[in-house]
Each structure stands twice: as C-alpha cells, then as structure tokens.
C-alpha cells in the first residue's frame, strides 16, 4: 500500500491518496481540494479514484470531492448518510470494509463533530480533526471536548502504536501523542 499526502493552501488541510503500489483502484481520504497537483498525483501513479472516505462533513475536508466525483466514478463513505451532495454509505464504530483490496476500519470519536470518524488501515490512522500532531480538534463546548478526549484515550491511545495522518498539520505517531500531546497530558492529570 502507498500513501500520498496533498496539502491545500486554500483550507490548510491534508488530503490522502491511498492505493496499491502498481496503480489501480485507489481511495481518496478527505478531498479538501481538487486541483491540478492532485490530478497529476492520481494520474502519474496510475490510479483511478473508486472510493472517497470523509472523516467529517466540514467544508475544508470535502470541498474538492464534488469535482473529484465529476472525473471518477467513486463511492462515498463517511459518518453521514448524505455527503458531497449525494447519498453515501454510512459507517459506524467498528465497521470493517474492503475497498480495492485494502481493509479499512472505522472508529467513531465524536466531539469535534457528531459525524467524526477515524479510518484505520493497518497501522495507519487517518484522524481528520480528531487528533492532530500536538493537538486535538476544536470543540463547541466543554462537554464535547471531554467526549473527544475520552474517545481519543479509549479508542486510539489504547493501541500500542501507529502512524497518524491528521486533517491538518504534519503526521505523528500514537506513541508521540500519548507522551507529548499537551491537550491529552493536562486532562490526564
């Protein structure tokens, strides 16, 4: 499996292209923007986008999906029944699906948004705005923040290790966040 990252200066968000090493059917996670560099990345590596995974329904994570769907015949998956102006396949906590030979598990962690999902592919975690390198997603109130932190601690930090691919900022690891993330440290005290 290969993972390619695309950073958008428009929304300061990350999109991820995931596919087999030799090209073929691929997954786009959080298509925040669809521009020429994204199209080149897809085409240069011999991919056809067959699946779109949305971590949550915020514009900076879906804006490019509508254009992507005009180019590629992709199925849309996420925590809502309606995403990118079409019906989508709703995933719940613990769902495991195979997309183009790649096993994807969904982990529900609300708090940043009610439909927030983390996608686990092997030891890789695509966290959207749930968990960032050195941070957590914004929340509307203290209750939502407590819910988000509890979900991170119970469902992510309980896993020995893995690589985090967040919706914003650089990648990280579960171990680094467990040890050094100040938002998780101050609430653990």
PDB file of C-alpha atoms in Angstrom:
ATOM      1  CA  UNK A   1       0.000   0.000   0.000  1.00  0.00           C
ATOM      2  CA  UNK A   2       1.202   3.506  -0.848  1.00  0.00           C
ATOM      3  CA  UNK A   3       0.104   6.728   0.847  1.00  0.00           C
ATOM      4  CA  UNK A   4       0.466  10.137  -0.778  1.00  0.00           C
ATOM      5  CA  UNK A   5      -0.269  13.409   1.021  1.00  0.00           C
ATOM      6  CA  UNK A   6      -1.581  16.573  -0.595  1.00  0.00           C
ATOM      7  CA  UNK A   7      -1.616  19.802   1.405  1.00  0.00           C
ATOM      8  CA  UNK A   8      -4.080  22.526   0.416  1.00  0.00           C
ATOM      9  CA  UNK A   9      -3.109  26.152   0.945  1.00  0.00           C
ATOM     10  CA  UNK A  10      -6.764  27.086   0.402  1.00  0.00           C
ATOM     11  CA  UNK A  11      -8.005  25.396   3.586  1.00  0.00           C
ATOM     12  CA  UNK A  12      -4.661  24.430   5.175  1.00  0.00           C
ATOM     13  CA  UNK A  13      -5.830  20.820   5.198  1.00  0.00           C
ATOM     14  CA  UNK A  14      -4.445  17.463   4.138  1.00  0.00           C
ATOM     15  CA  UNK A  15      -5.916  15.013   1.657  1.00  0.00           C
ATOM     16  CA  UNK A  16      -4.598  11.485   1.319  1.00  0.00           C
ATOM     17  CA  UNK A  17      -4.387   9.191  -1.691  1.00  0.00           C
ATOM     18  CA  UNK A  18      -4.113   5.508  -0.755  1.00  0.00           C
ATOM     19  CA  UNK A  19      -3.636   2.712  -3.263  1.00  0.00           C
ATOM     20  CA  UNK A  20      -1.685  -0.364  -4.289  1.00  0.00           C
ATOM     21  CA  UNK A  21       1.969   0.087  -5.340  1.00  0.00           C
ATOM     22  CA  UNK A  22       1.369  -0.568  -9.042  1.00  0.00           C
ATOM     23  CA  UNK A  23      -1.627   1.706  -9.561  1.00  0.00           C
ATOM     24  CA  UNK A  24      -5.273   0.698  -9.976  1.00  0.00           C
ATOM     25  CA  UNK A  25      -8.281   1.404  -7.763  1.00  0.00           C
ATOM     26  CA  UNK A  26      -7.497   3.965  -5.081  1.00  0.00           C
ATOM     27  CA  UNK A  27      -9.013   5.698  -2.077  1.00  0.00           C
ATOM     28  CA  UNK A  28      -9.072   9.467  -1.547  1.00  0.00           C
ATOM     29  CA  UNK A  29      -9.436  10.499   2.098  1.00  0.00           C
ATOM     30  CA  UNK A  30     -10.784  13.993   2.822  1.00  0.00           C
ATOM     31  CA  UNK A  31     -10.667  15.600  -0.636  1.00  0.00           C
ATOM     32  CA  UNK A  32     -10.292  19.158   0.658  1.00  0.00           C
ATOM     33  CA  UNK A  33      -9.426  20.489  -2.767  1.00  0.00           C
ATOM     34  CA  UNK A  34      -9.292  19.178  -6.312  1.00  0.00           C
ATOM     35  CA  UNK A  35      -6.580  20.978  -8.235  1.00  0.00           C
ATOM     36  CA  UNK A  36      -4.017  20.199 -10.928  1.00  0.00           C
ATOM     37  CA  UNK A  37      -1.391  18.846  -8.465  1.00  0.00           C
ATOM     38  CA  UNK A  38      -3.939  16.357  -7.050  1.00  0.00           C
ATOM     39  CA  UNK A  39      -4.975  15.240 -10.535  1.00  0.00           C
ATOM     40  CA  UNK A  40      -1.308  14.832 -11.529  1.00  0.00           C
ATOM     41  CA  UNK A  41      -0.636  12.806  -8.384  1.00  0.00           C
ATOM     42  CA  UNK A  42      -3.527  10.466  -9.159  1.00  0.00           C
ATOM     43  CA  UNK A  43      -2.763  10.081 -12.854  1.00  0.00           C
ATOM     44  CA  UNK A  44       1.052   9.888 -12.549  1.00  0.00           C
ATOM     45  CA  UNK A  45       0.696   6.921 -10.212  1.00  0.00           C
ATOM     46  CA  UNK A  46      -1.822   5.128 -12.436  1.00  0.00           C
ATOM     47  CA  UNK A  47      -4.767   5.413 -10.055  1.00  0.00           C
ATOM     48  CA  UNK A  48      -8.490   5.689 -10.568  1.00  0.00           C
ATOM     49  CA  UNK A  49     -10.380   7.020  -7.559  1.00  0.00           C
ATOM     50  CA  UNK A  50     -13.054   4.446  -6.742  1.00  0.00           C
ATOM     51  CA  UNK A  51     -13.633   5.351  -3.092  1.00  0.00           C
ATOM     52  CA  UNK A  52     -13.824   8.577  -1.102  1.00  0.00           C
ATOM     53  CA  UNK A  53     -13.605   8.440   2.686  1.00  0.00           C
ATOM     54  CA  UNK A  54     -14.768  11.522   4.590  1.00  0.00           C
ATOM     55  CA  UNK A  55     -13.591  11.885   8.195  1.00  0.00           C
ATOM     56  CA  UNK A  56     -16.262  14.531   8.869  1.00  0.00           C
ATOM     57  CA  UNK A  57     -18.559  16.802   6.922  1.00  0.00           C
ATOM     58  CA  UNK A  58     -16.685  20.117   7.170  1.00  0.00           C
ATOM     59  CA  UNK A  59     -16.019  22.094   4.007  1.00  0.00           C
ATOM     60  CA  UNK A  60     -12.230  22.057   4.343  1.00  0.00           C
ATOM     61  CA  UNK A  61     -12.337  18.256   4.118  1.00  0.00           C
ATOM     62  CA  UNK A  62     -14.890  17.789   1.330  1.00  0.00           C
ATOM     63  CA  UNK A  63     -14.652  20.853  -0.940  1.00  0.00           C
ATOM     64  CA  UNK A  64     -12.766  19.016  -3.706  1.00  0.00           C
ATOM     65  CA  UNK A  65     -14.936  15.920  -3.560  1.00  0.00           C
ATOM     66  CA  UNK A  66     -17.662  17.287  -5.802  1.00  0.00           C
ATOM     67  CA  UNK A  67     -15.151  17.919  -8.602  1.00  0.00           C
ATOM     68  CA  UNK A  68     -13.466  14.562  -7.982  1.00  0.00           C
ATOM     69  CA  UNK A  69     -16.842  12.844  -8.463  1.00  0.00           C
ATOM     70  CA  UNK A  70     -17.227  14.503 -11.884  1.00  0.00           C
ATOM     71  CA  UNK A  71     -13.974  12.855 -13.003  1.00  0.00           C
ATOM     72  CA  UNK A  72     -14.051   9.477 -11.253  1.00  0.00           C
ATOM     73  CA  UNK A  73     -16.960   7.085 -10.534  1.00  0.00           C
ATOM     74  CA  UNK A  74     -16.308   6.869  -6.794  1.00  0.00           C
ATOM     75  CA  UNK A  75     -18.399   5.588  -3.915  1.00  0.00           C
ATOM     76  CA  UNK A  76     -18.560   7.904  -0.898  1.00  0.00           C
ATOM     77  CA  UNK A  77     -18.244   6.682   2.698  1.00  0.00           C
ATOM     78  CA  UNK A  78     -18.491   8.596   5.967  1.00  0.00           C
ATOM     79  CA  UNK A  79     -20.332   9.131   9.217  1.00  0.00           C
ATOM     80  CA  UNK A  80     -23.373  10.698   7.493  1.00  0.00           C
ATOM     81  CA  UNK A  81     -25.913   9.310   5.044  1.00  0.00           C
ATOM     82  CA  UNK A  82     -25.604  12.303   2.716  1.00  0.00           C
ATOM     83  CA  UNK A  83     -22.170  13.665   1.758  1.00  0.00           C
ATOM     84  CA  UNK A  84     -20.900  15.608  -1.262  1.00  0.00           C
ATOM     85  CA  UNK A  85     -24.454  16.259  -2.487  1.00  0.00           C
ATOM     86  CA  UNK A  86     -25.219  12.549  -2.869  1.00  0.00           C
ATOM     87  CA  UNK A  87     -26.226   9.540  -0.848  1.00  0.00           C
ATOM     88  CA  UNK A  88     -23.241   7.988   0.875  1.00  0.00           C
ATOM     89  CA  UNK A  89     -22.574   4.750   2.679  1.00  0.00           C
ATOM     90  CA  UNK A  90     -22.717   5.471   6.391  1.00  0.00           C
ATOM     91  CA  UNK A  91     -20.073   3.825   8.539  1.00  0.00           C
ATOM     92  CA  UNK A  92     -20.347   3.241  12.268  1.00  0.00           C
ATOM     93  CA  UNK A  93     -17.865   2.470  15.010  1.00  0.00           C
ATOM     94  CA  UNK A  94     -16.082  -0.827  14.373  1.00  0.00           C
ATOM     95  CA  UNK A  95     -17.239  -1.269  10.767  1.00  0.00           C
ATOM     96  CA  UNK A  96     -14.653  -3.010   8.624  1.00  0.00           C
ATOM     97  CA  UNK A  97     -14.849  -2.848   4.839  1.00  0.00           C
ATOM     98  CA  UNK A  98     -12.585  -3.838   1.983  1.00  0.00           C
ATOM     99  CA  UNK A  99     -12.049  -1.183  -0.680  1.00  0.00           C
ATOM    100  CA  UNK A 100      -9.989  -2.229  -3.697  1.00  0.00           C
ATOM    101  CA  UNK A 101      -8.190  -4.883  -1.673  1.00  0.00           C
ATOM    102  CA  UNK A 102      -7.466  -2.502   1.223  1.00  0.00           C
ATOM    103  CA  UNK A 103      -9.076  -3.246   4.596  1.00  0.00           C
ATOM    104  CA  UNK A 104     -10.484  -0.105   6.268  1.00  0.00           C
ATOM    105  CA  UNK A 105     -11.844   0.034   9.805  1.00  0.00           C
ATOM    106  CA  UNK A 106     -13.913   2.978  11.046  1.00  0.00           C
ATOM    107  CA  UNK A 107     -13.592   4.341  14.579  1.00  0.00           C
ATOM    108  CA  UNK A 108     -16.223   6.814  15.802  1.00  0.00           C
ATOM    109  CA  UNK A 109     -14.869   9.597  18.008  1.00  0.00           C
ATOM    110  CA  UNK A 110     -17.378  12.463  18.317  1.00  0.00           C
ATOM    111  CA  UNK A 111     -16.614  15.816  19.905  1.00  0.00           C
ATOM    112  CA  UNK A 112     -15.147  17.876  17.074  1.00  0.00           C
ATOM    113  CA  UNK A 113     -18.256  16.996  15.056  1.00  0.00           C
ATOM    114  CA  UNK A 114     -21.053  14.495  15.559  1.00  0.00           C
ATOM    115  CA  UNK A 115     -20.030  12.502  12.462  1.00  0.00           C
ATOM    116  CA  UNK A 116     -16.257  12.319  13.123  1.00  0.00           C
ATOM    117  CA  UNK A 117     -14.629   9.072  12.058  1.00  0.00           C
ATOM    118  CA  UNK A 118     -11.023   7.901  12.191  1.00  0.00           C
ATOM    119  CA  UNK A 119     -10.038   5.404   9.495  1.00  0.00           C
ATOM    120  CA  UNK A 120      -7.588   2.663  10.350  1.00  0.00           C
ATOM    121  CA  UNK A 121      -5.707   0.986   7.525  1.00  0.00           C
ATOM    122  CA  UNK A 122      -3.201  -1.437   9.030  1.00  0.00           C
ATOM    123  CA  UNK A 123      -1.067   0.620  11.418  1.00  0.00           C
ATOM    124  CA  UNK A 124      -2.084   3.924   9.769  1.00  0.00           C
ATOM    125  CA  UNK A 125      -4.748   6.159  11.299  1.00  0.00           C
ATOM    126  CA  UNK A 126      -6.412   8.913   9.245  1.00  0.00           C
ATOM    127  CA  UNK A 127      -7.709  11.101  12.045  1.00  0.00           C
ATOM    128  CA  UNK A 128      -9.285  14.121  10.339  1.00  0.00           C
ATOM    129  CA  UNK A 129      -9.704  16.742  13.073  1.00  0.00           C
ATOM    130  CA  UNK A 130      -9.991  14.273  15.961  1.00  0.00           C
ATOM    131  CA  UNK A 131      -6.277  14.084  16.790  1.00  0.00           C
ATOM    132  CA  UNK A 132      -3.530  16.299  15.368  1.00  0.00           C
ATOM    133  CA  UNK A 133       0.222  16.364  15.964  1.00  0.00           C
ATOM    134  CA  UNK A 134       0.390  18.084  19.354  1.00  0.00           C
ATOM    135  CA  UNK A 135      -3.298  18.971  19.353  1.00  0.00           C
ATOM    136  CA  UNK A 136      -6.914  17.900  19.219  1.00  0.00           C
ATOM    137  CA  UNK A 137      -9.820  19.161  17.145  1.00  0.00           C
ATOM    138  CA  UNK A 138     -11.765  22.238  18.188  1.00  0.00           C
ATOM    139  CA  UNK A 139     -14.996  21.663  20.103  1.00  0.00           C
ATOM    140  CA  UNK A 140     -18.070  23.834  20.688  1.00  0.00           C
ATOM    141  CA  UNK A 141     -18.159  23.336  24.477  1.00  0.00           C
ATOM    142  CA  UNK A 142     -16.569  21.601  27.489  1.00  0.00           C
ATOM    143  CA  UNK A 143     -18.830  18.569  27.182  1.00  0.00           C
ATOM    144  CA  UNK A 144     -17.800  17.978  23.557  1.00  0.00           C
ATOM    145  CA  UNK A 145     -14.135  18.457  24.497  1.00  0.00           C
ATOM    146  CA  UNK A 146     -14.417  15.864  27.296  1.00  0.00           C
ATOM    147  CA  UNK A 147     -16.177  13.475  24.892  1.00  0.00           C
ATOM    148  CA  UNK A 148     -13.422  13.967  22.285  1.00  0.00           C
ATOM    149  CA  UNK A 149     -10.594  13.402  24.775  1.00  0.00           C
ATOM    150  CA  UNK A 150     -12.311  10.356  26.272  1.00  0.00           C
ATOM    151  CA  UNK A 151     -12.750   8.867  22.775  1.00  0.00           C
ATOM    152  CA  UNK A 152      -9.094   9.512  21.887  1.00  0.00           C
ATOM    153  CA  UNK A 153      -7.864   7.956  25.123  1.00  0.00           C
ATOM    154  CA  UNK A 154     -10.136   4.901  24.963  1.00  0.00           C
ATOM    155  CA  UNK A 155     -10.110   4.155  21.247  1.00  0.00           C
ATOM    156  CA  UNK A 156      -6.744   5.408  19.967  1.00  0.00           C
ATOM    157  CA  UNK A 157      -4.242   5.721  22.793  1.00  0.00           C
ATOM    158  CA  UNK A 158      -5.072   2.193  23.933  1.00  0.00           C
ATOM    159  CA  UNK A 159      -3.478   0.917  20.702  1.00  0.00           C
ATOM    160  CA  UNK A 160       0.283   0.259  21.160  1.00  0.00           C
ATOM    161  CA  UNK A 161       1.447   2.333  18.195  1.00  0.00           C
ATOM    162  CA  UNK A 162       0.667   3.521  14.712  1.00  0.00           C
ATOM    163  CA  UNK A 163       1.212   6.439  12.358  1.00  0.00           C
ATOM    164  CA  UNK A 164      -1.251   9.341  12.438  1.00  0.00           C
ATOM    165  CA  UNK A 165      -2.256  11.157   9.269  1.00  0.00           C
ATOM    166  CA  UNK A 166      -4.263  14.156  10.509  1.00  0.00           C
ATOM    167  CA  UNK A 167      -6.544  16.512   8.620  1.00  0.00           C
ATOM    168  CA  UNK A 168      -4.231  19.432   9.395  1.00  0.00           C
ATOM    169  CA  UNK A 169      -0.519  19.620  10.120  1.00  0.00           C
ATOM    170  CA  UNK A 170       2.255  17.043   9.976  1.00  0.00           C
ATOM    171  CA  UNK A 171       1.974  13.304  10.591  1.00  0.00           C
ATOM    172  CA  UNK A 172       2.726  11.890  14.027  1.00  0.00           C
ATOM    173  CA  UNK A 173       2.544   8.616  15.938  1.00  0.00           C
ATOM    174  CA  UNK A 174       0.231   7.342  18.641  1.00  0.00           C
ATOM    175  CA  UNK A 175       3.238   6.990  20.958  1.00  0.00           C
ATOM    176  CA  UNK A 176       4.303  10.623  20.432  1.00  0.00           C
ATOM    177  CA  UNK A 177       0.782  11.888  21.114  1.00  0.00           C
ATOM    178  CA  UNK A 178       0.408   9.656  24.178  1.00  0.00           C
ATOM    179  CA  UNK A 179       3.674  11.033  25.609  1.00  0.00           C
ATOM    180  CA  UNK A 180       3.791  14.647  24.439  1.00  0.00           C
ATOM    181  CA  UNK A 181       0.392  15.987  23.338  1.00  0.00           C
ATOM    182  CA  UNK A 182      -0.282  18.775  25.891  1.00  0.00           C
ATOM    183  CA  UNK A 183      -4.067  18.565  25.452  1.00  0.00           C
ATOM    184  CA  UNK A 184      -4.057  14.915  26.426  1.00  0.00           C
ATOM    185  CA  UNK A 185      -1.478  15.387  29.194  1.00  0.00           C
ATOM    186  CA  UNK A 186      -3.283  18.162  31.049  1.00  0.00           C
ATOM    187  CA  UNK A 187      -6.564  16.242  31.039  1.00  0.00           C
ATOM    188  CA  UNK A 188      -4.858  13.028  32.163  1.00  0.00           C
ATOM    189  CA  UNK A 189      -3.596  14.712  35.364  1.00  0.00           C
TER     190      UNK A 189
END
